[in-house]
PDB file of C-alpha atoms in Angstrom:
ATOM      1  CA  MET A1423     132.207  85.626  40.394  1.00  0.00           C
ATOM      2  CA  ALA A1424     133.766  82.291  41.350  1.00  0.00           C
ATOM      3  CA  VAL A1425     136.912  82.194  43.488  1.00  0.00           C
ATOM      4  CA  ALA A1426     139.699  79.942  42.270  1.00  0.00           C
ATOM      5  CA  ALA A1427     141.409  77.434  44.530  1.00  0.00           C
ATOM      6  CA  SER A1428     144.193  79.056  46.557  1.00  0.00           C
ATOM      7  CA  PRO A1429     147.378  77.658  48.095  1.00  0.00           C
ATOM      8  CA  ALA A1430     147.850  77.459  51.836  1.00  0.00           C
ATOM      9  CA  GLY A1431     149.510  80.877  51.955  1.00  0.00           C
ATOM     10  CA  ASP A1432     146.300  82.598  50.770  1.00  0.00           C
ATOM     11  CA  TRP A1433     144.305  81.621  53.888  1.00  0.00           C
ATOM     12  CA  ASP A1434     144.604  85.058  55.528  1.00  0.00           C
ATOM     13  CA  GLU A1435     143.663  86.836  52.312  1.00  0.00           C
ATOM     14  CA  LEU A1436     140.591  84.640  51.900  1.00  0.00           C
ATOM     15  CA  ARG A1437     139.550  85.294  55.498  1.00  0.00           C
ATOM     16  CA  ARG A1438     139.825  89.042  54.965  1.00  0.00           C
ATOM     17  CA  GLU A1439     137.675  88.743  51.849  1.00  0.00           C
ATOM     18  CA  ALA A1440     135.117  86.626  53.735  1.00  0.00           C
ATOM     19  CA  ARG A1441     134.911  89.157  56.590  1.00  0.00           C
ATOM     20  CA  ARG A1442     134.499  92.020  54.112  1.00  0.00           C
ATOM     21  CA  ILE A1443     131.633  90.263  52.322  1.00  0.00           C
ATOM     22  CA  GLU A1444     130.037  89.356  55.662  1.00  0.00           C
ATOM     23  CA  GLY A1445     130.106  93.024  56.654  1.00  0.00           C
ATOM     24  CA  ASP A1446     128.508  94.052  53.348  1.00  0.00           C
ATOM     25  CA  LEU A1447     125.823  91.393  53.766  1.00  0.00           C
ATOM     26  CA  ASP A1448     125.012  92.571  57.277  1.00  0.00           C
ATOM     27  CA  VAL A1449     124.458  96.138  56.029  1.00  0.00           C
ATOM     28  CA  ARG A1450     122.479  95.034  52.947  1.00  0.00           C
ATOM     29  CA  LEU A1451     120.203  92.725  54.934  1.00  0.00           C
ATOM     30  CA  SER A1452     119.436  95.484  57.443  1.00  0.00           C
ATOM     31  CA  SER A1453     118.581  97.926  54.630  1.00  0.00           C
ATOM     32  CA  TYR A1454     116.590  95.238  52.839  1.00  0.00           C
ATOM     33  CA  ALA A1455     114.430  94.594  55.913  1.00  0.00           C
ATOM     34  CA  LYS A1456     113.790  98.338  56.396  1.00  0.00           C
ATOM     35  CA  LEU A1457     112.941  98.807  52.716  1.00  0.00           C
ATOM     36  CA  GLY A1458     110.471  95.935  52.831  1.00  0.00           C
ATOM     37  CA  GLY A1459     108.809  97.387  55.904  1.00  0.00           C
ATOM     38  CA  TYR A1460     108.259 100.881  54.508  1.00  0.00           C
ATOM     39  CA  SER A1461     108.083 100.452  50.722  1.00  0.00           C
ATOM     40  CA  ASP A1462     104.876 101.115  48.798  1.00  0.00           C
ATOM     41  CA  PRO A1463     103.948  98.064  46.664  1.00  0.00           C
ATOM     42  CA  LYS A1464     102.061 100.321  44.251  1.00  0.00           C
ATOM     43  CA  SER A1465     105.176 102.373  43.474  1.00  0.00           C
ATOM     44  CA  PRO A1466     107.228 101.101  40.469  1.00  0.00           C
ATOM     45  CA  ALA A1467     110.323 102.885  41.829  1.00  0.00           C
ATOM     46  CA  SER A1468     109.969 101.148  45.186  1.00  0.00           C
ATOM     47  CA  ASP A1469     109.497  97.767  43.523  1.00  0.00           C
ATOM     48  CA  SER A1470     112.589  98.320  41.363  1.00  0.00           C
ATOM     49  CA  GLN A1471     114.688  99.312  44.381  1.00  0.00           C
ATOM     50  CA  TRP A1472     113.495  96.269  46.315  1.00  0.00           C
ATOM     51  CA  LYS A1473     114.345  93.894  43.461  1.00  0.00           C
ATOM     52  CA  SER A1474     117.742  95.541  42.950  1.00  0.00           C
ATOM     53  CA  MET A1475     118.690  95.132  46.612  1.00  0.00           C
ATOM     54  CA  GLU A1476     117.480  91.522  46.551  1.00  0.00           C
ATOM     55  CA  MET A1477     119.774  90.774  43.588  1.00  0.00           C
ATOM     56  CA  GLU A1478     122.719  92.418  45.397  1.00  0.00           C
ATOM     57  CA  ILE A1479     122.180  90.204  48.459  1.00  0.00           C
ATOM     58  CA  GLU A1480     121.906  87.062  46.319  1.00  0.00           C
ATOM     59  CA  THR A1481     125.159  88.000  44.561  1.00  0.00           C
ATOM     60  CA  LEU A1482     126.957  88.574  47.888  1.00  0.00           C
ATOM     61  CA  LEU A1483     125.701  85.243  49.237  1.00  0.00           C
ATOM     62  CA  ALA A1484     126.998  83.476  46.135  1.00  0.00           C
ATOM     63  CA  ARG A1485     130.404  85.209  46.466  1.00  0.00           C
ATOM     64  CA  LEU A1486     130.644  84.315  50.155  1.00  0.00           C
ATOM     65  CA  THR A1487     129.827  80.691  49.295  1.00  0.00           C
ATOM     66  CA  ASP A1488     132.658  80.644  46.747  1.00  0.00           C
ATOM     67  CA  VAL A1489     135.084  82.170  49.264  1.00  0.00           C
ATOM     68  CA  ASN A1490     134.140  79.581  51.899  1.00  0.00           C
ATOM     69  CA  GLU A1491     134.744  76.786  49.396  1.00  0.00           C
ATOM     70  CA  ALA A1492     138.123  78.280  48.512  1.00  0.00           C
ATOM     71  CA  MET A1493     138.970  78.494  52.214  1.00  0.00           C
ATOM     72  CA  SER A1494     138.069  74.808  52.606  1.00  0.00           C
ATOM     73  CA  ARG A1495     140.403  73.844  49.767  1.00  0.00           C
ATOM     74  CA  CYS A1496     143.135  76.074  51.173  1.00  0.00           C
ATOM     75  CA  ALA A1497     142.795  74.580  54.660  1.00  0.00           C
ATOM     76  CA  ALA A1498     142.923  71.043  53.264  1.00  0.00           C
ATOM     77  CA  ALA A1499     146.043  71.801  51.222  1.00  0.00           C
ATOM     78  CA  ALA A1500     147.782  73.304  54.250  1.00  0.00           C
ATOM     79  CA  SER A1501     146.942  70.415  56.632  1.00  0.00           C
ATOM     80  CA  SER A1502     144.762  72.702  58.752  1.00  0.00           C
ATOM     81  CA  THR A1503     145.049  72.856  62.531  1.00  0.00           C
ATOM     82  CA  THR A1504     142.172  72.791  65.002  1.00  0.00           C
ATOM     83  CA  SER A1505     142.161  76.600  65.092  1.00  0.00           C
ATOM     84  CA  VAL A1506     141.846  76.847  61.315  1.00  0.00           C
ATOM     85  CA  ALA A1507     139.055  74.262  61.296  1.00  0.00           C
ATOM     86  CA  GLN A1508     137.155  76.197  63.977  1.00  0.00           C
ATOM     87  CA  LYS A1509     137.496  79.475  62.055  1.00  0.00           C
ATOM     88  CA  LEU A1510     136.299  77.788  58.879  1.00  0.00           C
ATOM     89  CA  THR A1511     133.302  76.340  60.722  1.00  0.00           C
ATOM     90  CA  ARG A1512     132.471  79.787  62.103  1.00  0.00           C
ATOM     91  CA  HIS A1513     132.496  81.339  58.622  1.00  0.00           C
ATOM     92  CA  ARG A1514     130.211  78.566  57.367  1.00  0.00           C
ATOM     93  CA  ASP A1515     127.824  79.197  60.267  1.00  0.00           C
ATOM     94  CA  ILE A1516     127.760  82.925  59.463  1.00  0.00           C
ATOM     95  CA  LEU A1517     126.954  82.151  55.818  1.00  0.00           C
ATOM     96  CA  HIS A1518     124.138  79.832  56.905  1.00  0.00           C
ATOM     97  CA  GLU A1519     122.723  82.465  59.274  1.00  0.00           C
ATOM     98  CA  PHE A1520     122.790  85.152  56.575  1.00  0.00           C
ATOM     99  CA  ALA A1521     121.079  82.838  54.069  1.00  0.00           C
ATOM    100  CA  GLN A1522     118.347  81.941  56.577  1.00  0.00           C
ATOM    101  CA  GLU A1523     117.835  85.596  57.545  1.00  0.00           C
ATOM    102  CA  PHE A1524     117.532  86.563  53.884  1.00  0.00           C
ATOM    103  CA  LYS A1525     114.915  83.855  53.277  1.00  0.00           C
ATOM    104  CA  ARG A1526     112.901  84.885  56.333  1.00  0.00           C
ATOM    105  CA  THR A1527     113.051  88.578  55.467  1.00  0.00           C
ATOM    106  CA  ARG A1528     112.097  87.983  51.842  1.00  0.00           C
ATOM    107  CA  SER A1529     109.186  85.779  52.910  1.00  0.00           C
ATOM    108  CA  ASN A1530     107.961  88.446  55.350  1.00  0.00           C
ATOM    109  CA  ILE A1531     108.275  91.181  52.740  1.00  0.00           C
ATOM    110  CA  LEU A1532     106.363  89.148  50.163  1.00  0.00           C
ATOM    111  CA  SER A1533     103.660  88.433  52.735  1.00  0.00           C
ATOM    112  CA  LYS A1534     103.323  92.132  53.615  1.00  0.00           C
ATOM    113  CA  ARG A1535     103.243  93.198  49.969  1.00  0.00           C
ATOM    114  CA  GLU A1536     100.616  90.597  49.135  1.00  0.00           C
ATOM    115  CA  HIS A1537      98.604  91.762  52.120  1.00  0.00           C
ATOM    116  CA  ALA A1538      98.895  95.401  51.019  1.00  0.00           C
ATOM    117  CA  GLU A1539      97.875  94.484  47.484  1.00  0.00           C
ATOM    118  CA  LEU A1540      94.895  92.556  48.859  1.00  0.00           C
ATOM    119  CA  LEU A1541      93.803  95.562  50.903  1.00  0.00           C
ATOM    120  CA  THR A1542      94.136  97.790  47.849  1.00  0.00           C
ATOM    121  CA  SER A1543      92.066  95.361  45.794  1.00  0.00           C
ATOM    122  CA  VAL A1544      89.400  95.229  48.495  1.00  0.00           C
ATOM    123  CA  ARG A1545      89.242  99.015  48.694  1.00  0.00           C
ATOM    124  CA  ASN A1546      88.907  99.222  44.913  1.00  0.00           C
ATOM    125  CA  ASP A1547      86.117  96.646  44.990  1.00  0.00           C
ATOM    126  CA  ILE A1548      84.335  98.651  47.678  1.00  0.00           C
ATOM    127  CA  SER A1549      84.660 101.835  45.641  1.00  0.00           C
ATOM    128  CA  GLU A1550      83.323 100.115  42.527  1.00  0.00           C
ATOM    129  CA  TYR A1551      80.497  98.575  44.517  1.00  0.00           C
ATOM    130  CA  LYS A1552      79.517 101.953  45.923  1.00  0.00           C
ATOM    131  CA  ALA A1553      79.637 103.526  42.460  1.00  0.00           C
ATOM    132  CA  THR A1554      77.458 100.834  40.854  1.00  0.00           C
ATOM    133  CA  SER A1555      75.099 100.295  43.780  1.00  0.00           C
ATOM    134  CA  SER A1556      74.198 103.805  44.867  1.00  0.00           C
ATOM    135  CA  THR A1557      70.532 102.877  44.981  1.00  0.00           C
ATOM    136  CA  GLN A1558      71.033 100.248  47.675  1.00  0.00           C
ATOM    137  CA  SER A1559      70.209 101.035  51.249  1.00  0.00           C
ATOM    138  CA  ALA A1560      72.860 102.088  53.777  1.00  0.00           C
ATOM    139  CA  PRO A1561      72.354  99.058  56.100  1.00  0.00           C
ATOM    140  CA  SER A1562      73.149  96.686  53.230  1.00  0.00           C
ATOM    141  CA  LEU A1563      76.381  98.521  52.452  1.00  0.00           C
ATOM    142  CA  LEU A1564      77.411  98.435  56.093  1.00  0.00           C
ATOM    143  CA  ARG A1565      76.873  94.677  56.242  1.00  0.00           C
ATOM    144  CA  GLU A1566      78.997  94.156  53.140  1.00  0.00           C
ATOM    145  CA  ARG A1567      81.739  96.351  54.539  1.00  0.00           C
ATOM    146  CA  ALA A1568      81.705  94.522  57.882  1.00  0.00           C
ATOM    147  CA  ALA A1569      81.983  91.176  56.083  1.00  0.00           C
ATOM    148  CA  ILE A1570      84.985  92.403  54.072  1.00  0.00           C
ATOM    149  CA  HIS A1571      86.753  93.736  57.175  1.00  0.00           C
ATOM    150  CA  GLY A1572      86.071  90.451  58.937  1.00  0.00           C
ATOM    151  CA  SER A1573      87.729  88.549  56.089  1.00  0.00           C
ATOM    152  CA  ILE A1574      90.748  90.857  56.236  1.00  0.00           C
ATOM    153  CA  SER A1575      91.055  90.295  60.000  1.00  0.00           C
ATOM    154  CA  GLN A1576      91.010  86.531  59.468  1.00  0.00           C
ATOM    155  CA  ILE A1577      93.723  86.840  56.826  1.00  0.00           C
ATOM    156  CA  ASP A1578      95.857  88.890  59.245  1.00  0.00           C
ATOM    157  CA  GLU A1579      95.405  86.301  61.973  1.00  0.00           C
ATOM    158  CA  VAL A1580      96.356  83.377  59.706  1.00  0.00           C
ATOM    159  CA  THR A1581      99.410  85.281  58.421  1.00  0.00           C
ATOM    160  CA  ASN A1582     100.596  86.078  61.964  1.00  0.00           C
ATOM    161  CA  GLN A1583     100.171  82.444  63.026  1.00  0.00           C
ATOM    162  CA  ALA A1584     102.165  81.256  60.016  1.00  0.00           C
ATOM    163  CA  ASP A1585     104.967  83.722  60.808  1.00  0.00           C
ATOM    164  CA  ALA A1586     105.072  82.563  64.435  1.00  0.00           C
ATOM    165  CA  ILE A1587     105.196  78.874  63.456  1.00  0.00           C
ATOM    166  CA  ARG A1588     107.959  79.539  60.917  1.00  0.00           C
ATOM    167  CA  ALA A1589     110.003  81.385  63.544  1.00  0.00           C
ATOM    168  CA  VAL A1590     109.590  78.527  66.059  1.00  0.00           C
ATOM    169  CA  LEU A1591     110.629  75.922  63.490  1.00  0.00           C
ATOM    170  CA  ALA A1592     113.674  77.972  62.519  1.00  0.00           C
ATOM    171  CA  THR A1593     114.682  78.282  66.199  1.00  0.00           C
ATOM    172  CA  GLN A1594     114.277  74.535  66.778  1.00  0.00           C
ATOM    173  CA  ARG A1595     116.309  73.724  63.691  1.00  0.00           C
ATOM    174  CA  SER A1596     119.096  76.060  64.814  1.00  0.00           C
ATOM    175  CA  THR A1597     119.068  74.483  68.311  1.00  0.00           C
ATOM    176  CA  PHE A1598     119.287  70.943  66.933  1.00  0.00           C
ATOM    177  CA  SER A1599     122.141  71.966  64.638  1.00  0.00           C
ATOM    178  CA  ASP A1600     124.055  73.499  67.579  1.00  0.00           C
ATOM    179  CA  ILE A1601     123.541  70.361  69.695  1.00  0.00           C
ATOM    180  CA  GLN A1602     124.681  68.093  66.880  1.00  0.00           C
ATOM    181  CA  GLY A1603     127.787  70.200  66.313  1.00  0.00           C
ATOM    182  CA  LYS A1604     128.706  70.208  70.016  1.00  0.00           C
ATOM    183  CA  VAL A1605     128.252  66.432  70.290  1.00  0.00           C
ATOM    184  CA  LYS A1606     130.509  65.916  67.278  1.00  0.00           C
ATOM    185  CA  GLN A1607     133.138  68.268  68.720  1.00  0.00           C
ATOM    186  CA  LEU A1608     133.129  66.351  72.017  1.00  0.00           C
ATOM    187  CA  SER A1609     133.413  63.047  70.171  1.00  0.00           C
ATOM    188  CA  ASP A1610     136.318  64.333  68.092  1.00  0.00           C
ATOM    189  CA  ARG A1611     138.038  65.948  71.059  1.00  0.00           C
ATOM    190  CA  PHE A1612     137.954  62.975  73.445  1.00  0.00           C
ATOM    191  CA  PRO A1613     138.595  59.806  71.420  1.00  0.00           C
ATOM    192  CA  MET A1614     141.013  58.592  74.140  1.00  0.00           C
ATOM    193  CA  ILE A1615     138.162  58.451  76.660  1.00  0.00           C
ATOM    194  CA  ARG A1616     136.195  56.133  74.372  1.00  0.00           C
ATOM    195  CA  ASN A1617     139.262  53.878  74.024  1.00  0.00           C
ATOM    196  CA  ILE A1618     139.815  53.738  77.793  1.00  0.00           C
ATOM    197  CA  LEU A1619     136.153  52.882  78.411  1.00  0.00           C
ATOM    198  CA  GLY A1620     136.383  50.109  75.816  1.00  0.00           C
ATOM    199  CA  MET A1621     139.509  48.694  77.464  1.00  0.00           C
ATOM    200  CA  ILE A1622     137.840  48.761  80.876  1.00  0.00           C
ATOM    201  CA  LYS A1623     134.802  46.981  79.481  1.00  0.00           C
ATOM    202  CA  ARG A1624     136.940  44.285  77.831  1.00  0.00           C
ATOM    203  CA  LYS A1625     139.008  43.773  81.008  1.00  0.00           C
ATOM    204  CA  LYS A1626     135.842  43.504  83.077  1.00  0.00           C
ATOM    205  CA  SER A1627     134.475  40.857  80.718  1.00  0.00           C
ATOM    206  CA  LYS A1628     137.785  38.924  80.909  1.00  0.00           C
ATOM    207  CA  ASP A1629     137.795  39.049  84.723  1.00  0.00           C
ATOM    208  CA  THR A1630     134.207  37.803  84.779  1.00  0.00           C
ATOM    209  CA  ILE A1631     135.124  34.800  82.593  1.00  0.00           C
ATOM    210  CA  ILE A1632     138.145  33.932  84.782  1.00  0.00           C
ATOM    211  CA  LEU A1633     136.089  34.206  87.978  1.00  0.00           C
ATOM    212  CA  SER A1634     133.359  31.998  86.509  1.00  0.00           C
ATOM    213  CA  ALA A1635     135.958  29.379  85.514  1.00  0.00           C
ATOM    214  CA  VAL A1636     137.470  29.367  89.018  1.00  0.00           C
ATOM    215  CA  ILE A1637     134.038  28.952  90.629  1.00  0.00           C
ATOM    216  CA  ALA A1638     133.154  26.131  88.244  1.00  0.00           C
ATOM    217  CA  GLY A1639     136.494  24.387  88.965  1.00  0.00           C
ATOM    218  CA  CYS A1640     136.008  24.638  92.726  1.00  0.00           C
ATOM    219  CA  THR A1641     132.477  23.324  92.455  1.00  0.00           C
ATOM    220  CA  LEU A1642     133.632  20.361  90.350  1.00  0.00           C
ATOM    221  CA  PHE A1643     136.449  19.642  92.816  1.00  0.00           C
ATOM    222  CA  LEU A1644     134.007  19.636  95.734  1.00  0.00           C
ATOM    223  CA  ILE A1645     131.658  17.268  93.883  1.00  0.00           C
ATOM    224  CA  LEU A1646     134.493  14.843  93.084  1.00  0.00           C
ATOM    225  CA  TYR A1647     135.757  15.009  96.651  1.00  0.00           C
ATOM    226  CA  TRP A1648     132.266  14.297  97.973  1.00  0.00           C
ATOM    227  CA  PHE A1649     131.795  11.189  95.792  1.00  0.00           C
ATOM    228  CA  SER A1650     135.310   9.898  96.561  1.00  0.00           C
ATOM    229  CA  LYS A1651     134.593   9.662 100.330  1.00  0.00           C
TER     230      LYS A1651
END
């Protein structure tokens, strides 16, 4: 549901709505992560519950996005102060963090479910193989089983490495974003310092030119005096 543009007087109401949605998202994301960790991918009821909770989170994220946009329009219409701008930035950061957490959690859940489905498929293949190959010797079956378990171990290792790399990249991206935001805040907060440094640099250049002119004049005077003797 989209939120219409609000006048400056609606800022507090929009903030209350944003905080309420943020609280709901925090609870839903926690439940979503727990459901993904303990749900049975073979159960239709579990799959339906997982999809339903995923849709609820996506709806809340969309509503929070609309509220943040309405807050931006409200702050602009009211000639927002530094405090209002900082609060608006904080709400945007919270939205970004929730969206990233949802993506990570959904990716992890999908990975676990795919892994569980793969294990189920492998077990079914083993059962079928045993049923259709009862005449084969026991050592042959053990070799096949060892090969299958080895493949599963490799899949687990690759999945864990991918999760670790994704977590590192997400941390680096968050760090770079924080650094960029702090640099911008310092630049916006101390424009007078930049102006003073520029004035000092220009004055230093002017003094250097004057000093060079004086030295050149003295040198020329000495040369003329020398030749006039």
